[in-house]
Coordinates of C-alpha atoms in Angstrom, one line a residue:
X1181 CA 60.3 90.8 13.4
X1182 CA 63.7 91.8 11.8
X1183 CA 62.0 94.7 9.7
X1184 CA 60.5 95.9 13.4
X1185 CA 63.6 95.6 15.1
X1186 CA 65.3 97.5 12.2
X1187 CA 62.8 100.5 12.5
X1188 CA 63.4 100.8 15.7
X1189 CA 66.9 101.0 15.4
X1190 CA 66.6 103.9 13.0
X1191 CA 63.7 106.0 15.6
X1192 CA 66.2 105.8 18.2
X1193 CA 69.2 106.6 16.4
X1194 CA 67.7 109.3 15.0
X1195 CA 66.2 110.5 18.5
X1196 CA 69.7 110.4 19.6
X1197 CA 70.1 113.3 16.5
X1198 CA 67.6 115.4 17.5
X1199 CA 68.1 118.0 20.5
X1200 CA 66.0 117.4 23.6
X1201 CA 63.4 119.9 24.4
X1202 CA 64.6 121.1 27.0
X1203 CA 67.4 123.0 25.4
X1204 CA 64.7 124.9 22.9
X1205 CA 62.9 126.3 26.8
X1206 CA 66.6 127.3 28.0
X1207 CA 67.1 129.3 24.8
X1208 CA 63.7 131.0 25.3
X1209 CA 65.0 131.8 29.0
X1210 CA 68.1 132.8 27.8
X1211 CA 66.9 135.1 25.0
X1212 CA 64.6 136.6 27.4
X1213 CA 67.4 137.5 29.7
X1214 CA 69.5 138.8 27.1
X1215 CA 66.8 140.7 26.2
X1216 CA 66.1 142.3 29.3
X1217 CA 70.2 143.0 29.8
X1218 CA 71.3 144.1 26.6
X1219 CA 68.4 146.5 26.3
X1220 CA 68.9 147.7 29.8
X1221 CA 73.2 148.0 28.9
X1222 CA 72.5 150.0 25.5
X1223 CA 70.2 153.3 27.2
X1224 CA 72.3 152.8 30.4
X1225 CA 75.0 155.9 29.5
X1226 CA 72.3 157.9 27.4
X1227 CA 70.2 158.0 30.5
X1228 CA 73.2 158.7 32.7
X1229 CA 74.0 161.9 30.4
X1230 CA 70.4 163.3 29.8
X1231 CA 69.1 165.8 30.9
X1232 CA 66.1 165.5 33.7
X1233 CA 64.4 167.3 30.7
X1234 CA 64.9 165.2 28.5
X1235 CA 64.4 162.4 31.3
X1236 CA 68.1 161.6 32.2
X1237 CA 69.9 162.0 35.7
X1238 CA 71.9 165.0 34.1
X1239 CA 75.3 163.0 35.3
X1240 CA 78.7 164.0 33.6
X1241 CA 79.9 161.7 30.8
X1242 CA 82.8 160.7 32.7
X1243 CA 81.2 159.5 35.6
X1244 CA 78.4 158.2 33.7
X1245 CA 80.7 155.8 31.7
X1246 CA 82.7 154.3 35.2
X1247 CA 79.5 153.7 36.0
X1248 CA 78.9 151.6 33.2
X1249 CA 82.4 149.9 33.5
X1250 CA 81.8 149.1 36.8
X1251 CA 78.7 147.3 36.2
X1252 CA 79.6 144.9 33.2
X1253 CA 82.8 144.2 35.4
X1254 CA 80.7 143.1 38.3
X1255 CA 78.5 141.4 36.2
X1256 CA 81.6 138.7 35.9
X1257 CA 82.4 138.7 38.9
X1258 CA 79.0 138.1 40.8
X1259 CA 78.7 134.7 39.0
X1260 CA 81.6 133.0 40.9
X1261 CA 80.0 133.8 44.0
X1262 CA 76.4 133.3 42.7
X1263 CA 77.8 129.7 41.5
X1264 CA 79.4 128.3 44.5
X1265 CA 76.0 129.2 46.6
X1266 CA 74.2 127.3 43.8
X1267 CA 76.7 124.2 44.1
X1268 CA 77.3 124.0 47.7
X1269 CA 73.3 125.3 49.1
X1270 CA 70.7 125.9 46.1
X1271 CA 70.4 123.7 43.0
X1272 CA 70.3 125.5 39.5
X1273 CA 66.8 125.2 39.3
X1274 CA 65.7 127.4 42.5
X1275 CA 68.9 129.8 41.7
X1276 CA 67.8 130.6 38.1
X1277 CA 64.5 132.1 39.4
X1278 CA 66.1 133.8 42.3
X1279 CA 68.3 135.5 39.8
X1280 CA 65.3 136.4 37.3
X1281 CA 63.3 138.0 39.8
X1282 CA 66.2 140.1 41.3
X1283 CA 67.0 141.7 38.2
X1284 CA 63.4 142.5 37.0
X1285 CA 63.1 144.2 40.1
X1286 CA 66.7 146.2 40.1
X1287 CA 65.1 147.4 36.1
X1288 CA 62.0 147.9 37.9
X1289 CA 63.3 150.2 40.5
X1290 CA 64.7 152.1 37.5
X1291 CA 61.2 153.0 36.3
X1292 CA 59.7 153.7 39.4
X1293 CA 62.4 156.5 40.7
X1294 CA 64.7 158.2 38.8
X1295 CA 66.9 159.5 41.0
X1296 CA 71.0 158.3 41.6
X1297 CA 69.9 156.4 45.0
X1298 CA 67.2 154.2 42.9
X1299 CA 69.8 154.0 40.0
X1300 CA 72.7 152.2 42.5
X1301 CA 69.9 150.1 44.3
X1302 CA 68.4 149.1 41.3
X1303 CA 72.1 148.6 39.7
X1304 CA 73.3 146.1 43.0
X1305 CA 70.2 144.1 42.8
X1306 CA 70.8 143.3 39.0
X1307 CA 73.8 142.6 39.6
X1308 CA 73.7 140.0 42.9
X1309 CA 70.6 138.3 40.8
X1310 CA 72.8 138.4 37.6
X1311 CA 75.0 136.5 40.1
X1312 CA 72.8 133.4 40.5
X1313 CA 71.0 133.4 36.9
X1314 CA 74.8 133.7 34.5
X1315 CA 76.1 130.6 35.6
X1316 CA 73.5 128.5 36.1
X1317 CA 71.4 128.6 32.8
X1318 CA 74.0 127.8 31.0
X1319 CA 75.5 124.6 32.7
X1320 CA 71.9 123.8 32.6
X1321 CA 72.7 123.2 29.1
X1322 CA 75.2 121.1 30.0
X1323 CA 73.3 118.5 31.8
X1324 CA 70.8 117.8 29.0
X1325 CA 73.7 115.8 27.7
X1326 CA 76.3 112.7 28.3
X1327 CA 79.6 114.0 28.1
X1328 CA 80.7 112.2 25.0
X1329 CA 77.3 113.2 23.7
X1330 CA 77.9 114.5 20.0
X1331 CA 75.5 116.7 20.0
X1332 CA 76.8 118.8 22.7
X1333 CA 78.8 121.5 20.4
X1334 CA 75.7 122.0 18.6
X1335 CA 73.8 122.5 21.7
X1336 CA 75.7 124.8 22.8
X1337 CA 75.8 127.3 19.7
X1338 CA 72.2 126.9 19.3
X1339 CA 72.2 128.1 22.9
X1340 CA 74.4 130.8 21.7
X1341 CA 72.2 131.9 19.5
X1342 CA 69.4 132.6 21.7
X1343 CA 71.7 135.0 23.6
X1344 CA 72.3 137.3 20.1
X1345 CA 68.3 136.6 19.4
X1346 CA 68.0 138.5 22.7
X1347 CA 70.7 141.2 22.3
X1348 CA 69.9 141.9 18.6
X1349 CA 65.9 142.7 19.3
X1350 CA 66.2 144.6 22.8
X1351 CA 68.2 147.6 21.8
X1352 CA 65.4 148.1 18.3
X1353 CA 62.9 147.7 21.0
X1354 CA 63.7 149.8 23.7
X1355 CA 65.5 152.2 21.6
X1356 CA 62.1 153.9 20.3
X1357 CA 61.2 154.3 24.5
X1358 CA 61.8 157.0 27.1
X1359 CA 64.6 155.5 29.7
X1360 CA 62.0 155.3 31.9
X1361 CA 59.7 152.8 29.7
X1362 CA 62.8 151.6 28.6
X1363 CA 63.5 150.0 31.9
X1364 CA 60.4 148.7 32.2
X1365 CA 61.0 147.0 29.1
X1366 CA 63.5 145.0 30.4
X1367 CA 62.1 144.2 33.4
X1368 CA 58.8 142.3 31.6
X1369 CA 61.3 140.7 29.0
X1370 CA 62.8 139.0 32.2
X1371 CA 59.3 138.4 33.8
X1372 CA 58.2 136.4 30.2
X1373 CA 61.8 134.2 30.6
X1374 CA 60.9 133.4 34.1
X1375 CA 57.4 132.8 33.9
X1376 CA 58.7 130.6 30.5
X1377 CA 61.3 128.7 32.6
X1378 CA 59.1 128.2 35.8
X1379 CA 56.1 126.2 33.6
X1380 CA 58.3 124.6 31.9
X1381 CA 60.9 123.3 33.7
X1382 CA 59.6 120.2 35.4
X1383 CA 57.9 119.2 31.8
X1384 CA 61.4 119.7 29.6
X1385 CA 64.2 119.3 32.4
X1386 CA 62.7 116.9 34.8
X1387 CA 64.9 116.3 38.1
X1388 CA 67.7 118.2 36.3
X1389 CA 69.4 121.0 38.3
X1390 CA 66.6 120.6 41.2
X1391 CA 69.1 119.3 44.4
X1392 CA 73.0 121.0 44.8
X1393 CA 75.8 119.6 43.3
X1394 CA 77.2 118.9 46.3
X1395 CA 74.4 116.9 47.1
X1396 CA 74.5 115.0 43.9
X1397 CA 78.6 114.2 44.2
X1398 CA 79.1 113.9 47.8
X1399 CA 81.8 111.5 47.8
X1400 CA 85.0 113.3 46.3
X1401 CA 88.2 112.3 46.9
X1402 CA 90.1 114.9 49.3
X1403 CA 92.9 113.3 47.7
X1404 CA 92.4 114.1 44.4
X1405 CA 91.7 117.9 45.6
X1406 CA 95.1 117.6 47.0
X1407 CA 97.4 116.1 44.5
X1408 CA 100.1 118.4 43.4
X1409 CA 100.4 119.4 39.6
X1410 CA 102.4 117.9 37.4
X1411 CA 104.8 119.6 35.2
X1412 CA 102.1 119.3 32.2
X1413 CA 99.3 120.7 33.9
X1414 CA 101.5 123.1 35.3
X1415 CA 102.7 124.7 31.8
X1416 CA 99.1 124.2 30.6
X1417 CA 98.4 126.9 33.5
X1418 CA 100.3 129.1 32.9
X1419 CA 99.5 129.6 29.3
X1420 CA 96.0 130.4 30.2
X1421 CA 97.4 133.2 32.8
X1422 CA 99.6 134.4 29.9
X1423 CA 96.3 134.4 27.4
X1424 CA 94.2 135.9 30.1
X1425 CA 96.6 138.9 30.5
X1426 CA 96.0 139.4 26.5
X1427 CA 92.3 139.1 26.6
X1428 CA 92.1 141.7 29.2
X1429 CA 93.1 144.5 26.6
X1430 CA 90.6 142.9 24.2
X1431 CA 88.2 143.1 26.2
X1432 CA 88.8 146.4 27.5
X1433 CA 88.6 147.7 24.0
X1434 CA 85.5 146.2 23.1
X1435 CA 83.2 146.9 26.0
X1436 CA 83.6 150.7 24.7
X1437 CA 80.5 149.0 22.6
X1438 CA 78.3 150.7 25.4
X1439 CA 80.0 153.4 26.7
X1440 CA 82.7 156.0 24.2
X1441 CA 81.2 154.4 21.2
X1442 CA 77.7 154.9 22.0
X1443 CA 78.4 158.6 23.3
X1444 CA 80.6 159.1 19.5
X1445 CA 77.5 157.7 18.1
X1446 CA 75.2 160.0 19.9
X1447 CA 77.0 163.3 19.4
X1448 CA 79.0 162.7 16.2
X1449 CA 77.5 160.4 13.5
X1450 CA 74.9 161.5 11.4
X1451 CA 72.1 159.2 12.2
X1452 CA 69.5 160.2 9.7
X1453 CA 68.6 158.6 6.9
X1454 CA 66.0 159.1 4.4
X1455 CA 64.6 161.7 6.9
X1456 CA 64.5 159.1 9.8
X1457 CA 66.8 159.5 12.8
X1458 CA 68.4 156.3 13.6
X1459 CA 68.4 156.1 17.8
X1460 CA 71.5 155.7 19.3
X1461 CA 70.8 152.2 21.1
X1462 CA 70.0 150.6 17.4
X1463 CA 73.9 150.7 16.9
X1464 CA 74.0 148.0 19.8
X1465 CA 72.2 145.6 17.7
X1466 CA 75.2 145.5 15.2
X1467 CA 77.0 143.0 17.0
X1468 CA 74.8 140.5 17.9
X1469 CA 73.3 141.0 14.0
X1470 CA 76.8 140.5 13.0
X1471 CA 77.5 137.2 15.3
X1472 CA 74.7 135.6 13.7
X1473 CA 76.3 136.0 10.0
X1474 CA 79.8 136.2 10.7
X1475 CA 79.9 132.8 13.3
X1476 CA 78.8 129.8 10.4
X1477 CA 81.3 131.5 8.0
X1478 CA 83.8 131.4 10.5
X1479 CA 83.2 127.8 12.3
X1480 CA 83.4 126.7 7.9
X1481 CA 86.8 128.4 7.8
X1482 CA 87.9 126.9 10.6
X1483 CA 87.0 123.4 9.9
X1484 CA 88.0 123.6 6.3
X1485 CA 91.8 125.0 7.6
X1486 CA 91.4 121.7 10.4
X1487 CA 90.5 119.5 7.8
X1488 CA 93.7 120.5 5.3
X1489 CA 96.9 119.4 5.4
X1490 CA 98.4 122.1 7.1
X1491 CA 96.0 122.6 10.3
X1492 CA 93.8 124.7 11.8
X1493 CA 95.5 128.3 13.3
X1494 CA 96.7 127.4 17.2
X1495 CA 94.9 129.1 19.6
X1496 CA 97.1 132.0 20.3
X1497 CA 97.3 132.8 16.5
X1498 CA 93.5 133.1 16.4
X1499 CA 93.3 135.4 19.8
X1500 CA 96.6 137.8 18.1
X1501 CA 94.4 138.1 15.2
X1502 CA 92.1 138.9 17.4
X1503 CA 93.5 142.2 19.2
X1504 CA 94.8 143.1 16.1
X1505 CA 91.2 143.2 14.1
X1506 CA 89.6 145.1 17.3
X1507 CA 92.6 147.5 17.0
X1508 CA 91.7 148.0 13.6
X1509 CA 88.4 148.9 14.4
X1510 CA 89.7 151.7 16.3
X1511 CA 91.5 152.9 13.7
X1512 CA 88.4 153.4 11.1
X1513 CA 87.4 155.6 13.5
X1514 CA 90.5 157.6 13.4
X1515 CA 89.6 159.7 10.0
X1516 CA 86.2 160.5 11.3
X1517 CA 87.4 162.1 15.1
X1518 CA 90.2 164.2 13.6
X1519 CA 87.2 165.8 11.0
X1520 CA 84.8 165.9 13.7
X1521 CA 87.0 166.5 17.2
X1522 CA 84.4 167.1 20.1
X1523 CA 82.4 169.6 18.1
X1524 CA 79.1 168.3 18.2
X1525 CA 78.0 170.4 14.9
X1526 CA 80.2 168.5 13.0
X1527 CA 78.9 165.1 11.7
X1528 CA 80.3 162.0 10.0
X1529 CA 78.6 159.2 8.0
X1530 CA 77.5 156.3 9.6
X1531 CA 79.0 153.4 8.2
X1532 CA 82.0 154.0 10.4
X1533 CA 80.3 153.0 13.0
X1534 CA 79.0 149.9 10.8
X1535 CA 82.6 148.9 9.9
X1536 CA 83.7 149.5 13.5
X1537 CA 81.4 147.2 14.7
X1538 CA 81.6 144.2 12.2
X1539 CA 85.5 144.6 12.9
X1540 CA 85.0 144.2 16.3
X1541 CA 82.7 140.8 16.0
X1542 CA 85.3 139.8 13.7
X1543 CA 87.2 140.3 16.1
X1544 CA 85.2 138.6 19.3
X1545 CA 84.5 135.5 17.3
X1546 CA 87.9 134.8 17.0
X1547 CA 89.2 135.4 20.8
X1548 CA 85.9 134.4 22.9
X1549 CA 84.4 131.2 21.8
X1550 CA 87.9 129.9 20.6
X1551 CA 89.3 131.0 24.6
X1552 CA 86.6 129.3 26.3
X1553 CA 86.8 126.1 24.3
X1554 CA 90.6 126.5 25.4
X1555 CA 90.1 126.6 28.9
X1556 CA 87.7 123.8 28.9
X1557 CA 90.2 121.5 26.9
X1558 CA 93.5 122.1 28.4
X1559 CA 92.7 123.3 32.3
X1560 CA 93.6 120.6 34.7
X1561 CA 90.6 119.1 36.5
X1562 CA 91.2 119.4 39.8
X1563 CA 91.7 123.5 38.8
X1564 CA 88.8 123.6 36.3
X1565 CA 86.3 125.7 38.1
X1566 CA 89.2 128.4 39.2
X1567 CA 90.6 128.6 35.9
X1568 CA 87.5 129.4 34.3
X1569 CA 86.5 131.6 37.1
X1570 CA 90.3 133.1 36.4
X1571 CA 89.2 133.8 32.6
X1572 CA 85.9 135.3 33.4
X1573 CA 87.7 137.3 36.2
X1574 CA 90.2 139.2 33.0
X1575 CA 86.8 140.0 31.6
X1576 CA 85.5 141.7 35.1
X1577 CA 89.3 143.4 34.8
X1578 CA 88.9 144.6 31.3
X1579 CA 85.2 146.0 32.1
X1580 CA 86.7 148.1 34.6
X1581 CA 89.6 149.5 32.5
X1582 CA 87.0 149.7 29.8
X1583 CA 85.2 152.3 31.9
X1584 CA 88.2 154.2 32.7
X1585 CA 89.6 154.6 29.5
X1586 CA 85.9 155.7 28.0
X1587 CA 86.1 158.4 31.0
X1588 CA 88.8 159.7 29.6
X1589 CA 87.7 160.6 26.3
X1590 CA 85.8 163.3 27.6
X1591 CA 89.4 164.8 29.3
X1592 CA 91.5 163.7 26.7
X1593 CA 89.4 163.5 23.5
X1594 CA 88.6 160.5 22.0
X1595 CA 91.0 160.8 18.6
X1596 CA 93.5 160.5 21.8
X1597 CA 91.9 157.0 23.6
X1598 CA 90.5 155.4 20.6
X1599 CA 94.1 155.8 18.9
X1600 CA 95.8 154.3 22.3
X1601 CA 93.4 151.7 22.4
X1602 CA 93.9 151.2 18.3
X1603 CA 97.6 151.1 18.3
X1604 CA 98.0 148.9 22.2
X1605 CA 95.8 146.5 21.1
X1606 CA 97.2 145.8 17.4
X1607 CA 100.8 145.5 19.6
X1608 CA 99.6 143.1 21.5
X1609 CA 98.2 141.4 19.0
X1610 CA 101.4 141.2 16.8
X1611 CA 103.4 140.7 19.9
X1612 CA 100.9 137.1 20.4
X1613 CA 101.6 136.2 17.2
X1614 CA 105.3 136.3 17.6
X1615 CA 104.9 134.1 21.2
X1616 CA 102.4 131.3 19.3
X1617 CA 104.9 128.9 19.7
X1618 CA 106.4 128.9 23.1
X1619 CA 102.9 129.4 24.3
X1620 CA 101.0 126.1 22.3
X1621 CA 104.1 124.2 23.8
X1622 CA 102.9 124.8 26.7
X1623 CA 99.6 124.4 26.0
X1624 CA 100.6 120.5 24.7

């Protein structure tokens, strides 16, 4: 009887080890969706610029890259609206499909008419069902566990990696397409997610996510909602405004990923090798190919500087590190635009665009997982929703200066831009470093 209670001890204890099923159809839903985005985002530009020809719109690069900045800055903005619907009318589990189905059909509408009205239709419906989906999947994660559950972390970076499975695969794929096949590409990649998530759901997720949250928590104290700040919370804050105003510039050098870097990529980097062109969207594979080496080495370096004497680098220290890595990856390219300029004859090697990129995930590992686990820890409750909706909100701001400042390469050159954005963004990032202090004080 002992020996049977014992064994049973040990099943359940290692159940409790082992992630639920559930999580594994998320990341399948998740991947999908990435899939579907990430290859619509890297022939986005390149099908803005081509020629009808060569089966492009034929749209100047300027325009063509505001275009771009304005879509990957609504596409984090869309999600705070797209959220509070879910919370206060929907239920996760209806809004994810909602979302799915709206943006197979805006990449849909991009293969069926290739023309600037079908390219702004198809553009707003992606982005209103990106809306519903982006916030949603993810918290679905969330409610798989307890919230002392250990296994949470790891949930939640095996989550992560279905979102680089996703981004690393669809810019190979759709890369060796037309734009018009291209599109369509990403529109069944969503169609497998949903028809994945809609099967399975009930099986792996049971009554989680089906009814609002309002529903679920209807009796919150307006009191609580009301209660003034206290000084803590109140420093606490304001450190994540100050942090958010520094991300903004990170991110807005980054997101040149799919517009000025791509174009560079296109026009000035020799892309053949052993007598095989390389496409231009294969480059947008880098990162995601890079998280998925780069993010154990770095979660070890971080836990083996935790577990020394001396600490683990504050917060602030990581994110100046940050903008000053992706301001170095600016500055590789710096040798390579003053050979080449805007002549398009003129080509350069392509592992600048290799180091730029690693530098850059170097660079994004060490600002946005470390920023989000920041505003999780230290955000007061009663302003926890804002102040994430604040932080995703710098990242809607930086998309849009992102598409402005990739504009003007093609007025001001982009030895010009990517030296601004080089030499700001290592600034910044030395000018974080100095502030470390005063800003984890408040953070305390």
């Amino acid at each position: 009887m002992e020996t049977a209670i014992k064994k049973e001890a040990v099943k359940q204890q290692e159940s409790r080890k082992k992630h639920p099923a559930g999580l594994y159809m998320l990341f399948a839903t998740e991947a999908w969706e990435r899939f579907s985005y990430y290859g619509m985002r890297a022939i986005l530009v390149l099908y803005l610029t081509a020629t009808a020809a060569n089966g492009g719109l034929g749209v100047d690069k300027s325009t063509a890259m505001s275009i771009y900045g304005l879509l990957t800055g609504a596409v984090y903005i869309t999600p705070m609206i797209g959220g509070y619907l879910t919370d206060k009318f929907l239920g996760r589990r209806i809004a994810i499909p909602i979302g799915g189905v709206l943006m197979a059909l805006g990449n849909f509408m991009l293969f069926v008419n290739q023309s600037m009205t079908a390219l702004y239709i198809g553009l707003i419906i992606m982005i209103i069902g990106n809306g519903f989906f982006k916030p949603n999947i993810s918290t679905l994660v969330g409610d798989l566990y307890g919230k002392d559950d250990p296994r949470r972390d790891g949930a939640f970076t095996i989550f992560y990696m279905g979102i680089n499975v996703g981004a690393f695969f669809a810019p190979l794929v759709v890369g060796l397409m037309s734009y018009k096949y291209g599109f369509l590409t990403a529109a069944i990649g969503m169609i497998v997610g949903q028809v994945i998530f809609n099967l399975s759901a009930n099986r792996f997720l049971g009554d989680i996510g089906k009814e609002p949250t309002s529903k679920q928590q209807p009796a919150v104290s307006v009191q609580k909602h009301a209660a003034v700040l206290t000084k803590k919370e109140k420093r606490r804050t304001f450190a994540i405004v100050i942090l958010s105003l520094f991300v903004i510039a990170f991110w807005a050098a980054f997101e040149q990923a799919g517009s000025s870097l791509t174009l560079y990529a296109q026009d000035q980097i020799d892309r053949n090798v052993f007598g095989f062109e390389i496409p231009t969207a294969w480059f947008q594979s880098l990162n995601p190919l890079f998280i998925v080496i780069l993010a154990p080495v770095l979660s070890a370096v971080w836990y083996k500087l935790g577990s020394s004497k001396r600490g683990d680098f504050k917060t602030p220290t990581k994110m100046g590190m940050g903008l000053v890595v992706v301001g170095l990856g600016f500055m590789v390219l710096l040798p390579a635009v003053m050979y080449t300029g805007n002549d398009n004859s003129l080509k350069v090697n392509l592992m600048f665009m290799v180091v730029t990129y690693f530098l850059h995930t170097l660079a994004e590992l060490m600002i946005s997982p470390v920023g989000l686990s920041m505003v999780s820890k230290i955000a007061p409750l009663k302003l926890a929703s804002l102040l994430m909706g604040v932080w995703l909100a710098s990242s809607a701001v930086a998309n849009f200066v992102a598409g402005q400042l990739a504009a003007f390469t093609q007025s001001l050159g982009y030895l010009e831009i990517f030296s601004t954005i080089g030499f700001v963004t290592i600034g910044l990032g030395i000018v974080l470093l100095l502030l470390t202090k005063p800003i984890t004080k408040l953070m305390q």
